[in-house]
GROMACS .gro file of N, CA, C and O in nm:
model
  384
    1MET      N    1   1.425   1.128  -1.486
    1MET     CA    2   1.342   1.009  -1.494
    1MET      C    3   1.195   1.039  -1.558
    1MET      O    4   1.149   1.146  -1.548
    2ASN      N    5   1.157   0.950  -1.620
    2ASN     CA    6   1.017   0.973  -1.701
    2ASN      C    7   0.910   0.935  -1.605
    2ASN      O    8   0.877   0.831  -1.584
    3GLU      N    9   0.813   1.052  -1.590
    3GLU     CA   10   0.683   1.014  -1.516
    3GLU      C   11   0.558   0.984  -1.609
    3GLU      O   12   0.559   1.045  -1.741
    4LYS      N   13   0.485   0.889  -1.573
    4LYS     CA   14   0.372   0.868  -1.650
    4LYS      C   15   0.243   0.877  -1.534
    4LYS      O   16   0.237   0.818  -1.427
    5LEU      N   17   0.122   0.868  -1.605
    5LEU     CA   18  -0.024   0.818  -1.537
    5LEU      C   19  -0.066   0.672  -1.561
    5LEU      O   20  -0.080   0.654  -1.651
    6ILE      N   21  -0.066   0.654  -1.450
    6ILE     CA   22  -0.126   0.495  -1.464
    6ILE      C   23  -0.244   0.498  -1.371
    6ILE      O   24  -0.277   0.567  -1.295
    7LYS      N   25  -0.304   0.389  -1.419
    7LYS     CA   26  -0.445   0.346  -1.320
    7LYS      C   27  -0.420   0.240  -1.246
    7LYS      O   28  -0.398   0.114  -1.312
    8VAL      N   29  -0.450   0.237  -1.108
    8VAL     CA   30  -0.414   0.120  -1.028
    8VAL      C   31  -0.552   0.095  -0.979
    8VAL      O   32  -0.638   0.169  -0.921
    9ASN      N   33  -0.589  -0.052  -0.970
    9ASN     CA   34  -0.709  -0.110  -0.912
    9ASN      C   35  -0.672  -0.116  -0.775
    9ASN      O   36  -0.607  -0.230  -0.742
   10ILE      N   37  -0.739  -0.062  -0.689
   10ILE     CA   38  -0.734  -0.112  -0.528
   10ILE      C   39  -0.897  -0.132  -0.516
   10ILE      O   40  -0.973  -0.040  -0.523
   11ALA      N   41  -0.928  -0.252  -0.451
   11ALA     CA   42  -1.067  -0.279  -0.402
   11ALA      C   43  -1.156  -0.246  -0.525
   11ALA      O   44  -1.253  -0.178  -0.453
   12ASN      N   45  -1.139  -0.277  -0.632
   12ASN     CA   46  -1.244  -0.291  -0.736
   12ASN      C   47  -1.265  -0.123  -0.781
   12ASN      O   48  -1.361  -0.099  -0.813
   13ARG      N   49  -1.173  -0.044  -0.756
   13ARG     CA   50  -1.146   0.112  -0.772
   13ARG      C   51  -1.072   0.144  -0.855
   13ARG      O   52  -0.953   0.095  -0.801
   14LEU      N   53  -1.057   0.221  -0.954
   14LEU     CA   54  -0.956   0.267  -1.042
   14LEU      C   55  -0.906   0.379  -0.966
   14LEU      O   56  -0.985   0.473  -0.961
   15TYR      N   57  -0.793   0.427  -0.967
   15TYR     CA   58  -0.687   0.518  -0.898
   15TYR      C   59  -0.602   0.568  -1.013
   15TYR      O   60  -0.504   0.486  -1.029
   16PRO      N   61  -0.610   0.711  -1.046
   16PRO     CA   62  -0.475   0.742  -1.134
   16PRO      C   63  -0.362   0.784  -1.042
   16PRO      O   64  -0.383   0.867  -0.951
   17ILE      N   65  -0.285   0.740  -1.069
   17ILE     CA   66  -0.129   0.776  -0.982
   17ILE      C   67  -0.026   0.795  -1.075
   17ILE      O   68  -0.003   0.723  -1.183
   18ARG      N   69   0.052   0.936  -1.055
   18ARG     CA   70   0.161   0.948  -1.133
   18ARG      C   71   0.285   0.882  -1.076
   18ARG      O   72   0.335   0.917  -0.972
   19VAL      N   73   0.372   0.815  -1.166
   19VAL     CA   74   0.457   0.721  -1.122
   19VAL      C   75   0.581   0.723  -1.205
   19VAL      O   76   0.580   0.776  -1.338
   20ASN      N   77   0.719   0.735  -1.179
   20ASN     CA   78   0.815   0.727  -1.273
   20ASN      C   79   0.837   0.565  -1.325
   20ASN      O   80   0.762   0.478  -1.269
   21ASP      N   81   0.893   0.571  -1.442
   21ASP     CA   82   0.884   0.432  -1.503
   21ASP      C   83   0.951   0.344  -1.425
   21ASP      O   84   0.899   0.208  -1.440
   22ALA      N   85   1.056   0.360  -1.351
   22ALA     CA   86   1.122   0.266  -1.270
   22ALA      C   87   1.047   0.247  -1.151
   22ALA      O   88   1.046   0.108  -1.082
   23ASP      N   89   0.947   0.296  -1.102
   23ASP     CA   90   0.830   0.265  -0.985
   23ASP      C   91   0.717   0.197  -1.041
   23ASP      O   92   0.655   0.143  -0.944
   24GLU      N   93   0.682   0.170  -1.146
   24GLU     CA   94   0.585   0.123  -1.201
   24GLU      C   95   0.546  -0.014  -1.134
   24GLU      O   96   0.423  -0.051  -1.096
   25ALA      N   97   0.652  -0.069  -1.170
   25ALA     CA   98   0.633  -0.230  -1.111
   25ALA      C   99   0.566  -0.249  -0.966
   25ALA      O  100   0.530  -0.321  -0.915
   26GLN      N  101   0.678  -0.177  -0.891
   26GLN     CA  102   0.656  -0.168  -0.748
   26GLN      C  103   0.526  -0.113  -0.705
   26GLN      O  104   0.444  -0.182  -0.615
   27VAL      N  105   0.476  -0.021  -0.793
   27VAL     CA  106   0.338   0.044  -0.753
   27VAL      C  107   0.242  -0.091  -0.791
   27VAL      O  108   0.126  -0.124  -0.684
   28GLN      N  109   0.224  -0.158  -0.885
   28GLN     CA  110   0.149  -0.247  -0.935
   28GLN      C  111   0.140  -0.365  -0.839
   28GLN      O  112   0.054  -0.425  -0.801
   29GLU      N  113   0.268  -0.398  -0.793
   29GLU     CA  114   0.293  -0.514  -0.703
   29GLU      C  115   0.225  -0.453  -0.550
   29GLU      O  116   0.139  -0.525  -0.495
   30ALA      N  117   0.245  -0.329  -0.532
   30ALA     CA  118   0.169  -0.309  -0.403
   30ALA      C  119   0.048  -0.287  -0.413
   30ALA      O  120  -0.038  -0.344  -0.316
   31ALA      N  121  -0.025  -0.255  -0.516
   31ALA     CA  122  -0.171  -0.287  -0.538
   31ALA      C  123  -0.217  -0.404  -0.533
   31ALA      O  124  -0.313  -0.448  -0.465
   32ALA      N  125  -0.121  -0.491  -0.572
   32ALA     CA  126  -0.172  -0.657  -0.584
   32ALA      C  127  -0.187  -0.721  -0.433
   32ALA      O  128  -0.284  -0.758  -0.400
   33MET      N  129  -0.069  -0.648  -0.360
   33MET     CA  130  -0.061  -0.688  -0.206
   33MET      C  131  -0.169  -0.647  -0.146
   33MET      O  132  -0.251  -0.716  -0.056
   34ILE      N  133  -0.226  -0.519  -0.176
   34ILE     CA  134  -0.324  -0.444  -0.112
   34ILE      C  135  -0.471  -0.519  -0.136
   34ILE      O  136  -0.551  -0.569  -0.055
   35ASN      N  137  -0.497  -0.586  -0.258
   35ASN     CA  138  -0.587  -0.648  -0.301
   35ASN      C  139  -0.608  -0.793  -0.231
   35ASN      O  140  -0.717  -0.829  -0.178
   36SER      N  141  -0.510  -0.836  -0.221
   36SER     CA  142  -0.498  -0.956  -0.144
   36SER      C  143  -0.527  -0.983  -0.011
   36SER      O  144  -0.601  -1.033   0.043
   37ARG      N  145  -0.474  -0.841   0.056
   37ARG     CA  146  -0.509  -0.836   0.213
   37ARG      C  147  -0.640  -0.812   0.215
   37ARG      O  148  -0.708  -0.857   0.308
   38VAL      N  149  -0.701  -0.708   0.122
   38VAL     CA  150  -0.834  -0.676   0.146
   38VAL      C  151  -0.912  -0.802   0.138
   38VAL      O  152  -0.986  -0.810   0.210
   39LYS      N  153  -0.898  -0.893   0.049
   39LYS     CA  154  -0.980  -0.992   0.023
   39LYS      C  155  -0.970  -1.094   0.138
   39LYS      O  156  -1.054  -1.147   0.202
   40THR      N  157  -0.865  -1.097   0.212
   40THR     CA  158  -0.820  -1.182   0.335
   40THR      C  159  -0.911  -1.117   0.461
   40THR      O  160  -0.960  -1.181   0.515
   41TYR      N  161  -0.906  -0.986   0.477
   41TYR     CA  162  -0.991  -0.906   0.576
   41TYR      C  163  -1.145  -0.960   0.558
   41TYR      O  164  -1.198  -0.977   0.633
   42PHE      N  165  -1.160  -0.947   0.409
   42PHE     CA  166  -1.320  -0.989   0.418
   42PHE      C  167  -1.354  -1.086   0.441
   42PHE      O  168  -1.449  -1.139   0.496
   43GLU      N  169  -1.287  -1.199   0.425
   43GLU     CA  170  -1.305  -1.355   0.466
   43GLU      C  171  -1.272  -1.381   0.603
   43GLU      O  172  -1.366  -1.435   0.662
   44GLN      N  173  -1.188  -1.342   0.659
   44GLN     CA  174  -1.165  -1.367   0.781
   44GLN      C  175  -1.236  -1.285   0.891
   44GLN      O  176  -1.295  -1.338   1.023
   45PHE      N  177  -1.258  -1.160   0.858
   45PHE     CA  178  -1.354  -1.093   0.973
   45PHE      C  179  -1.494  -1.049   0.917
   45PHE      O  180  -1.567  -0.999   0.994
   46ASN      N  181  -1.540  -1.104   0.813
   46ASN     CA  182  -1.656  -1.084   0.765
   46ASN      C  183  -1.716  -0.942   0.762
   46ASN      O  184  -1.805  -0.911   0.827
   47VAL      N  185  -1.637  -0.860   0.733
   47VAL     CA  186  -1.650  -0.714   0.717
   47VAL      C  187  -1.694  -0.679   0.608
   47VAL      O  188  -1.670  -0.730   0.501
   48LYS      N  189  -1.829  -0.580   0.578
   48LYS     CA  190  -1.899  -0.550   0.479
   48LYS      C  191  -1.865  -0.432   0.410
   48LYS      O  192  -1.876  -0.386   0.280
   49ASP      N  193  -1.811  -0.356   0.499
   49ASP     CA  194  -1.778  -0.216   0.458
   49ASP      C  195  -1.619  -0.193   0.407
   49ASP      O  196  -1.537  -0.225   0.459
   50ILE      N  197  -1.588  -0.139   0.264
   50ILE     CA  198  -1.457  -0.156   0.224
   50ILE      C  199  -1.372  -0.059   0.285
   50ILE      O  200  -1.270  -0.079   0.302
   51GLN      N  201  -1.443   0.036   0.344
   51GLN     CA  202  -1.345   0.155   0.420
   51GLN      C  203  -1.325   0.103   0.542
   51GLN      O  204  -1.179   0.123   0.581
   52ASP      N  205  -1.392   0.034   0.603
   52ASP     CA  206  -1.332  -0.044   0.749
   52ASP      C  207  -1.225  -0.118   0.703
   52ASP      O  208  -1.115  -0.146   0.752
   53VAL      N  209  -1.231  -0.195   0.591
   53VAL     CA  210  -1.127  -0.290   0.572
   53VAL      C  211  -0.988  -0.226   0.514
   53VAL      O  212  -0.886  -0.266   0.567
   54LEU      N  213  -1.004  -0.128   0.432
   54LEU     CA  214  -0.895  -0.035   0.404
   54LEU      C  215  -0.829   0.032   0.524
   54LEU      O  216  -0.722   0.026   0.540
   55ALA      N  217  -0.915   0.095   0.610
   55ALA     CA  218  -0.864   0.132   0.759
   55ALA      C  219  -0.787   0.042   0.836
   55ALA      O  220  -0.685   0.061   0.901
   56MET      N  221  -0.835  -0.085   0.863
   56MET     CA  222  -0.778  -0.172   0.906
   56MET      C  223  -0.632  -0.242   0.862
   56MET      O  224  -0.548  -0.247   0.917
   57TYR      N  225  -0.636  -0.230   0.713
   57TYR     CA  226  -0.502  -0.247   0.682
   57TYR      C  227  -0.407  -0.137   0.670
   57TYR      O  228  -0.290  -0.145   0.692
   58ALA      N  229  -0.472  -0.037   0.656
   58ALA     CA  230  -0.395   0.077   0.676
   58ALA      C  231  -0.315   0.115   0.803
   58ALA      O  232  -0.216   0.121   0.823
   59LEU      N  233  -0.391   0.069   0.933
   59LEU     CA  234  -0.345   0.058   1.057
   59LEU      C  235  -0.249  -0.070   1.054
   59LEU      O  236  -0.152  -0.032   1.142
   60GLU      N  237  -0.257  -0.184   0.988
   60GLU     CA  238  -0.160  -0.291   1.003
   60GLU      C  239   0.002  -0.229   0.916
   60GLU      O  240   0.081  -0.257   0.995
   61LEU      N  241  -0.013  -0.171   0.847
   61LEU     CA  242   0.086  -0.107   0.735
   61LEU      C  243   0.179   0.000   0.840
   61LEU      O  244   0.271  -0.004   0.865
   62ALA      N  245   0.078   0.097   0.879
   62ALA     CA  246   0.144   0.178   0.987
   62ALA      C  247   0.235   0.113   1.103
   62ALA      O  248   0.320   0.171   1.147
   63THR      N  249   0.139   0.031   1.171
   63THR     CA  250   0.223  -0.058   1.286
   63THR      C  251   0.349  -0.114   1.246
   63THR      O  252   0.445  -0.103   1.305
   64ASP      N  253   0.359  -0.189   1.147
   64ASP     CA  254   0.458  -0.240   1.060
   64ASP      C  255   0.550  -0.146   1.050
   64ASP      O  256   0.690  -0.169   1.095
   65ASN      N  257   0.537  -0.028   0.989
   65ASN     CA  258   0.625   0.107   0.985
   65ASN      C  259   0.686   0.130   1.093
   65ASN      O  260   0.817   0.167   1.107
   66ILE      N  261   0.604   0.147   1.207
   66ILE     CA  262   0.668   0.200   1.333
   66ILE      C  263   0.776   0.089   1.375
   66ILE      O  264   0.885   0.133   1.420
   67ASN      N  265   0.719  -0.021   1.374
   67ASN     CA  266   0.803  -0.138   1.415
   67ASN      C  267   0.921  -0.135   1.346
   67ASN      O  268   1.041  -0.149   1.401
   68LEU      N  269   0.928  -0.144   1.231
   68LEU     CA  270   1.079  -0.121   1.125
   68LEU      C  271   1.152  -0.021   1.176
   68LEU      O  272   1.276  -0.013   1.197
   69ARG      N  273   1.067   0.119   1.188
   69ARG     CA  274   1.167   0.212   1.209
   69ARG      C  275   1.207   0.220   1.340
   69ARG      O  276   1.321   0.287   1.399
   70GLN      N  277   1.155   0.139   1.437
   70GLN     CA  278   1.241   0.148   1.605
   70GLN      C  279   1.316   0.019   1.589
   70GLN      O  280   1.392   0.021   1.708
   71ASN      N  281   1.328  -0.073   1.495
   71ASN     CA  282   1.435  -0.183   1.527
   71ASN      C  283   1.566  -0.125   1.487
   71ASN      O  284   1.610  -0.119   1.352
   72PRO      N  285   1.664  -0.132   1.576
   72PRO     CA  286   1.780  -0.084   1.530
   72PRO      C  287   1.852  -0.163   1.457
   72PRO      O  288   1.949  -0.112   1.376
   73ALA      N  289   1.833  -0.308   1.436
   73ALA     CA  290   1.898  -0.366   1.336
   73ALA      C  291   1.873  -0.335   1.189
   73ALA      O  292   1.959  -0.414   1.082
   74LEU      N  293   1.773  -0.268   1.169
   74LEU     CA  294   1.713  -0.235   1.009
   74LEU      C  295   1.715  -0.094   0.985
   74LEU      O  296   1.732  -0.059   0.889
   75ALA      N  297   1.771  -0.008   1.113
   75ALA     CA  298   1.789   0.101   1.064
   75ALA      C  299   1.915   0.171   0.988
   75ALA      O  300   2.047   0.076   1.016
   76GLY      N  301   1.883   0.240   0.902
   76GLY     CA  302   2.011   0.264   0.806
   76GLY      C  303   2.013   0.156   0.703
   76GLY      O  304   2.108   0.184   0.623
   77ASN      N  305   1.942   0.099   0.680
   77ASN     CA  306   1.932  -0.010   0.559
   77ASN      C  307   1.863   0.073   0.448
   77ASN      O  308   1.749   0.090   0.466
   78PRO      N  309   1.944   0.105   0.342
   78PRO     CA  310   1.882   0.179   0.239
   78PRO      C  311   1.780   0.128   0.162
   78PRO      O  312   1.689   0.182   0.101
   79GLN      N  313   1.775   0.009   0.155
   79GLN     CA  314   1.677  -0.067   0.075
   79GLN      C  315   1.556  -0.089   0.161
   79GLN      O  316   1.436  -0.067   0.093
   80LEU      N  317   1.556  -0.112   0.265
   80LEU     CA  318   1.466  -0.131   0.347
   80LEU      C  319   1.383   0.006   0.359
   80LEU      O  320   1.246   0.029   0.351
   81GLU      N  321   1.429   0.138   0.364
   81GLU     CA  322   1.407   0.273   0.380
   81GLU      C  323   1.352   0.276   0.254
   81GLU      O  324   1.234   0.350   0.250
   82GLN      N  325   1.389   0.262   0.160
   82GLN     CA  326   1.304   0.280  -0.004
   82GLN      C  327   1.177   0.196  -0.003
   82GLN      O  328   1.062   0.262  -0.047
   83VAL      N  329   1.156   0.097   0.035
   83VAL     CA  330   1.057  -0.012   0.046
   83VAL      C  331   0.945   0.071   0.145
   83VAL      O  332   0.828   0.108   0.092
   84VAL      N  333   1.005   0.118   0.243
   84VAL     CA  334   0.905   0.199   0.338
   84VAL      C  335   0.856   0.332   0.277
   84VAL      O  336   0.746   0.352   0.271
   85MET      N  337   0.958   0.413   0.208
   85MET     CA  338   0.900   0.547   0.140
   85MET      C  339   0.792   0.508   0.051
   85MET      O  340   0.698   0.577   0.021
   86SER      N  341   0.822   0.399  -0.038
   86SER     CA  342   0.758   0.361  -0.125
   86SER      C  343   0.598   0.339  -0.088
   86SER      O  344   0.526   0.351  -0.167
   87LEU      N  345   0.596   0.244   0.037
   87LEU     CA  346   0.458   0.213   0.076
   87LEU      C  347   0.390   0.360   0.129
   87LEU      O  348   0.276   0.357   0.107
   88GLU      N  349   0.485   0.439   0.217
   88GLU     CA  350   0.417   0.564   0.236
   88GLU      C  351   0.365   0.641   0.129
   88GLU      O  352   0.247   0.724   0.129
   89ASN      N  353   0.438   0.662   0.006
   89ASN     CA  354   0.395   0.727  -0.119
   89ASN      C  355   0.286   0.667  -0.150
   89ASN      O  356   0.177   0.758  -0.181
   90LEU      N  357   0.274   0.546  -0.186
   90LEU     CA  358   0.146   0.484  -0.205
   90LEU      C  359   0.041   0.498  -0.117
   90LEU      O  360  -0.054   0.554  -0.190
   91LEU      N  361   0.050   0.495  -0.021
   91LEU     CA  362  -0.074   0.538   0.087
   91LEU      C  363  -0.126   0.657   0.088
   91LEU      O  364  -0.221   0.702   0.100
   92SER      N  365  -0.016   0.752   0.075
   92SER     CA  366  -0.049   0.901   0.062
   92SER      C  367  -0.121   0.942  -0.074
   92SER      O  368  -0.191   1.046  -0.085
   93ASP      N  369  -0.116   0.871  -0.148
   93ASP     CA  370  -0.149   0.890  -0.297
   93ASP      C  371  -0.326   0.830  -0.284
   93ASP      O  372  -0.406   0.850  -0.381
   94ILE      N  373  -0.345   0.729  -0.232
   94ILE     CA  374  -0.489   0.680  -0.228
   94ILE      C  375  -0.585   0.757  -0.142
   94ILE      O  376  -0.544   0.778  -0.022
   95ASN      N  377  -0.675   0.802  -0.197
   95ASN     CA  378  -0.781   0.876  -0.114
   95ASN      C  379  -0.902   0.816  -0.130
   95ASN      O  380  -0.972   0.821  -0.201
   96VAL      N  381  -0.935   0.752  -0.029
   96VAL     CA  382  -1.080   0.672  -0.004
   96VAL      C  383  -1.167   0.740   0.095
   96VAL      O  384  -1.151   0.793   0.187
   0.00000   0.00000   0.00000
């Protein structure tokens, strides 16, 4: 697989991330999802600090991840496992 360095905009900051060509669209979609959720948190909770917003969203994603892993109906689903792994990788690549 071909790896390349891309810049992803998350909460108005650019982050260089090395991705496989096949994963680039997913990473960009995940960044758009994060930005949308960040905007929602700012509007709903009137939070001023971006670190607080990102921490709140990280907690939401981690909780969703735990719930998905504990759901026996979803266990062993390779597509779902790939999505969860992609989200975990994206979150581990972001250092705020």
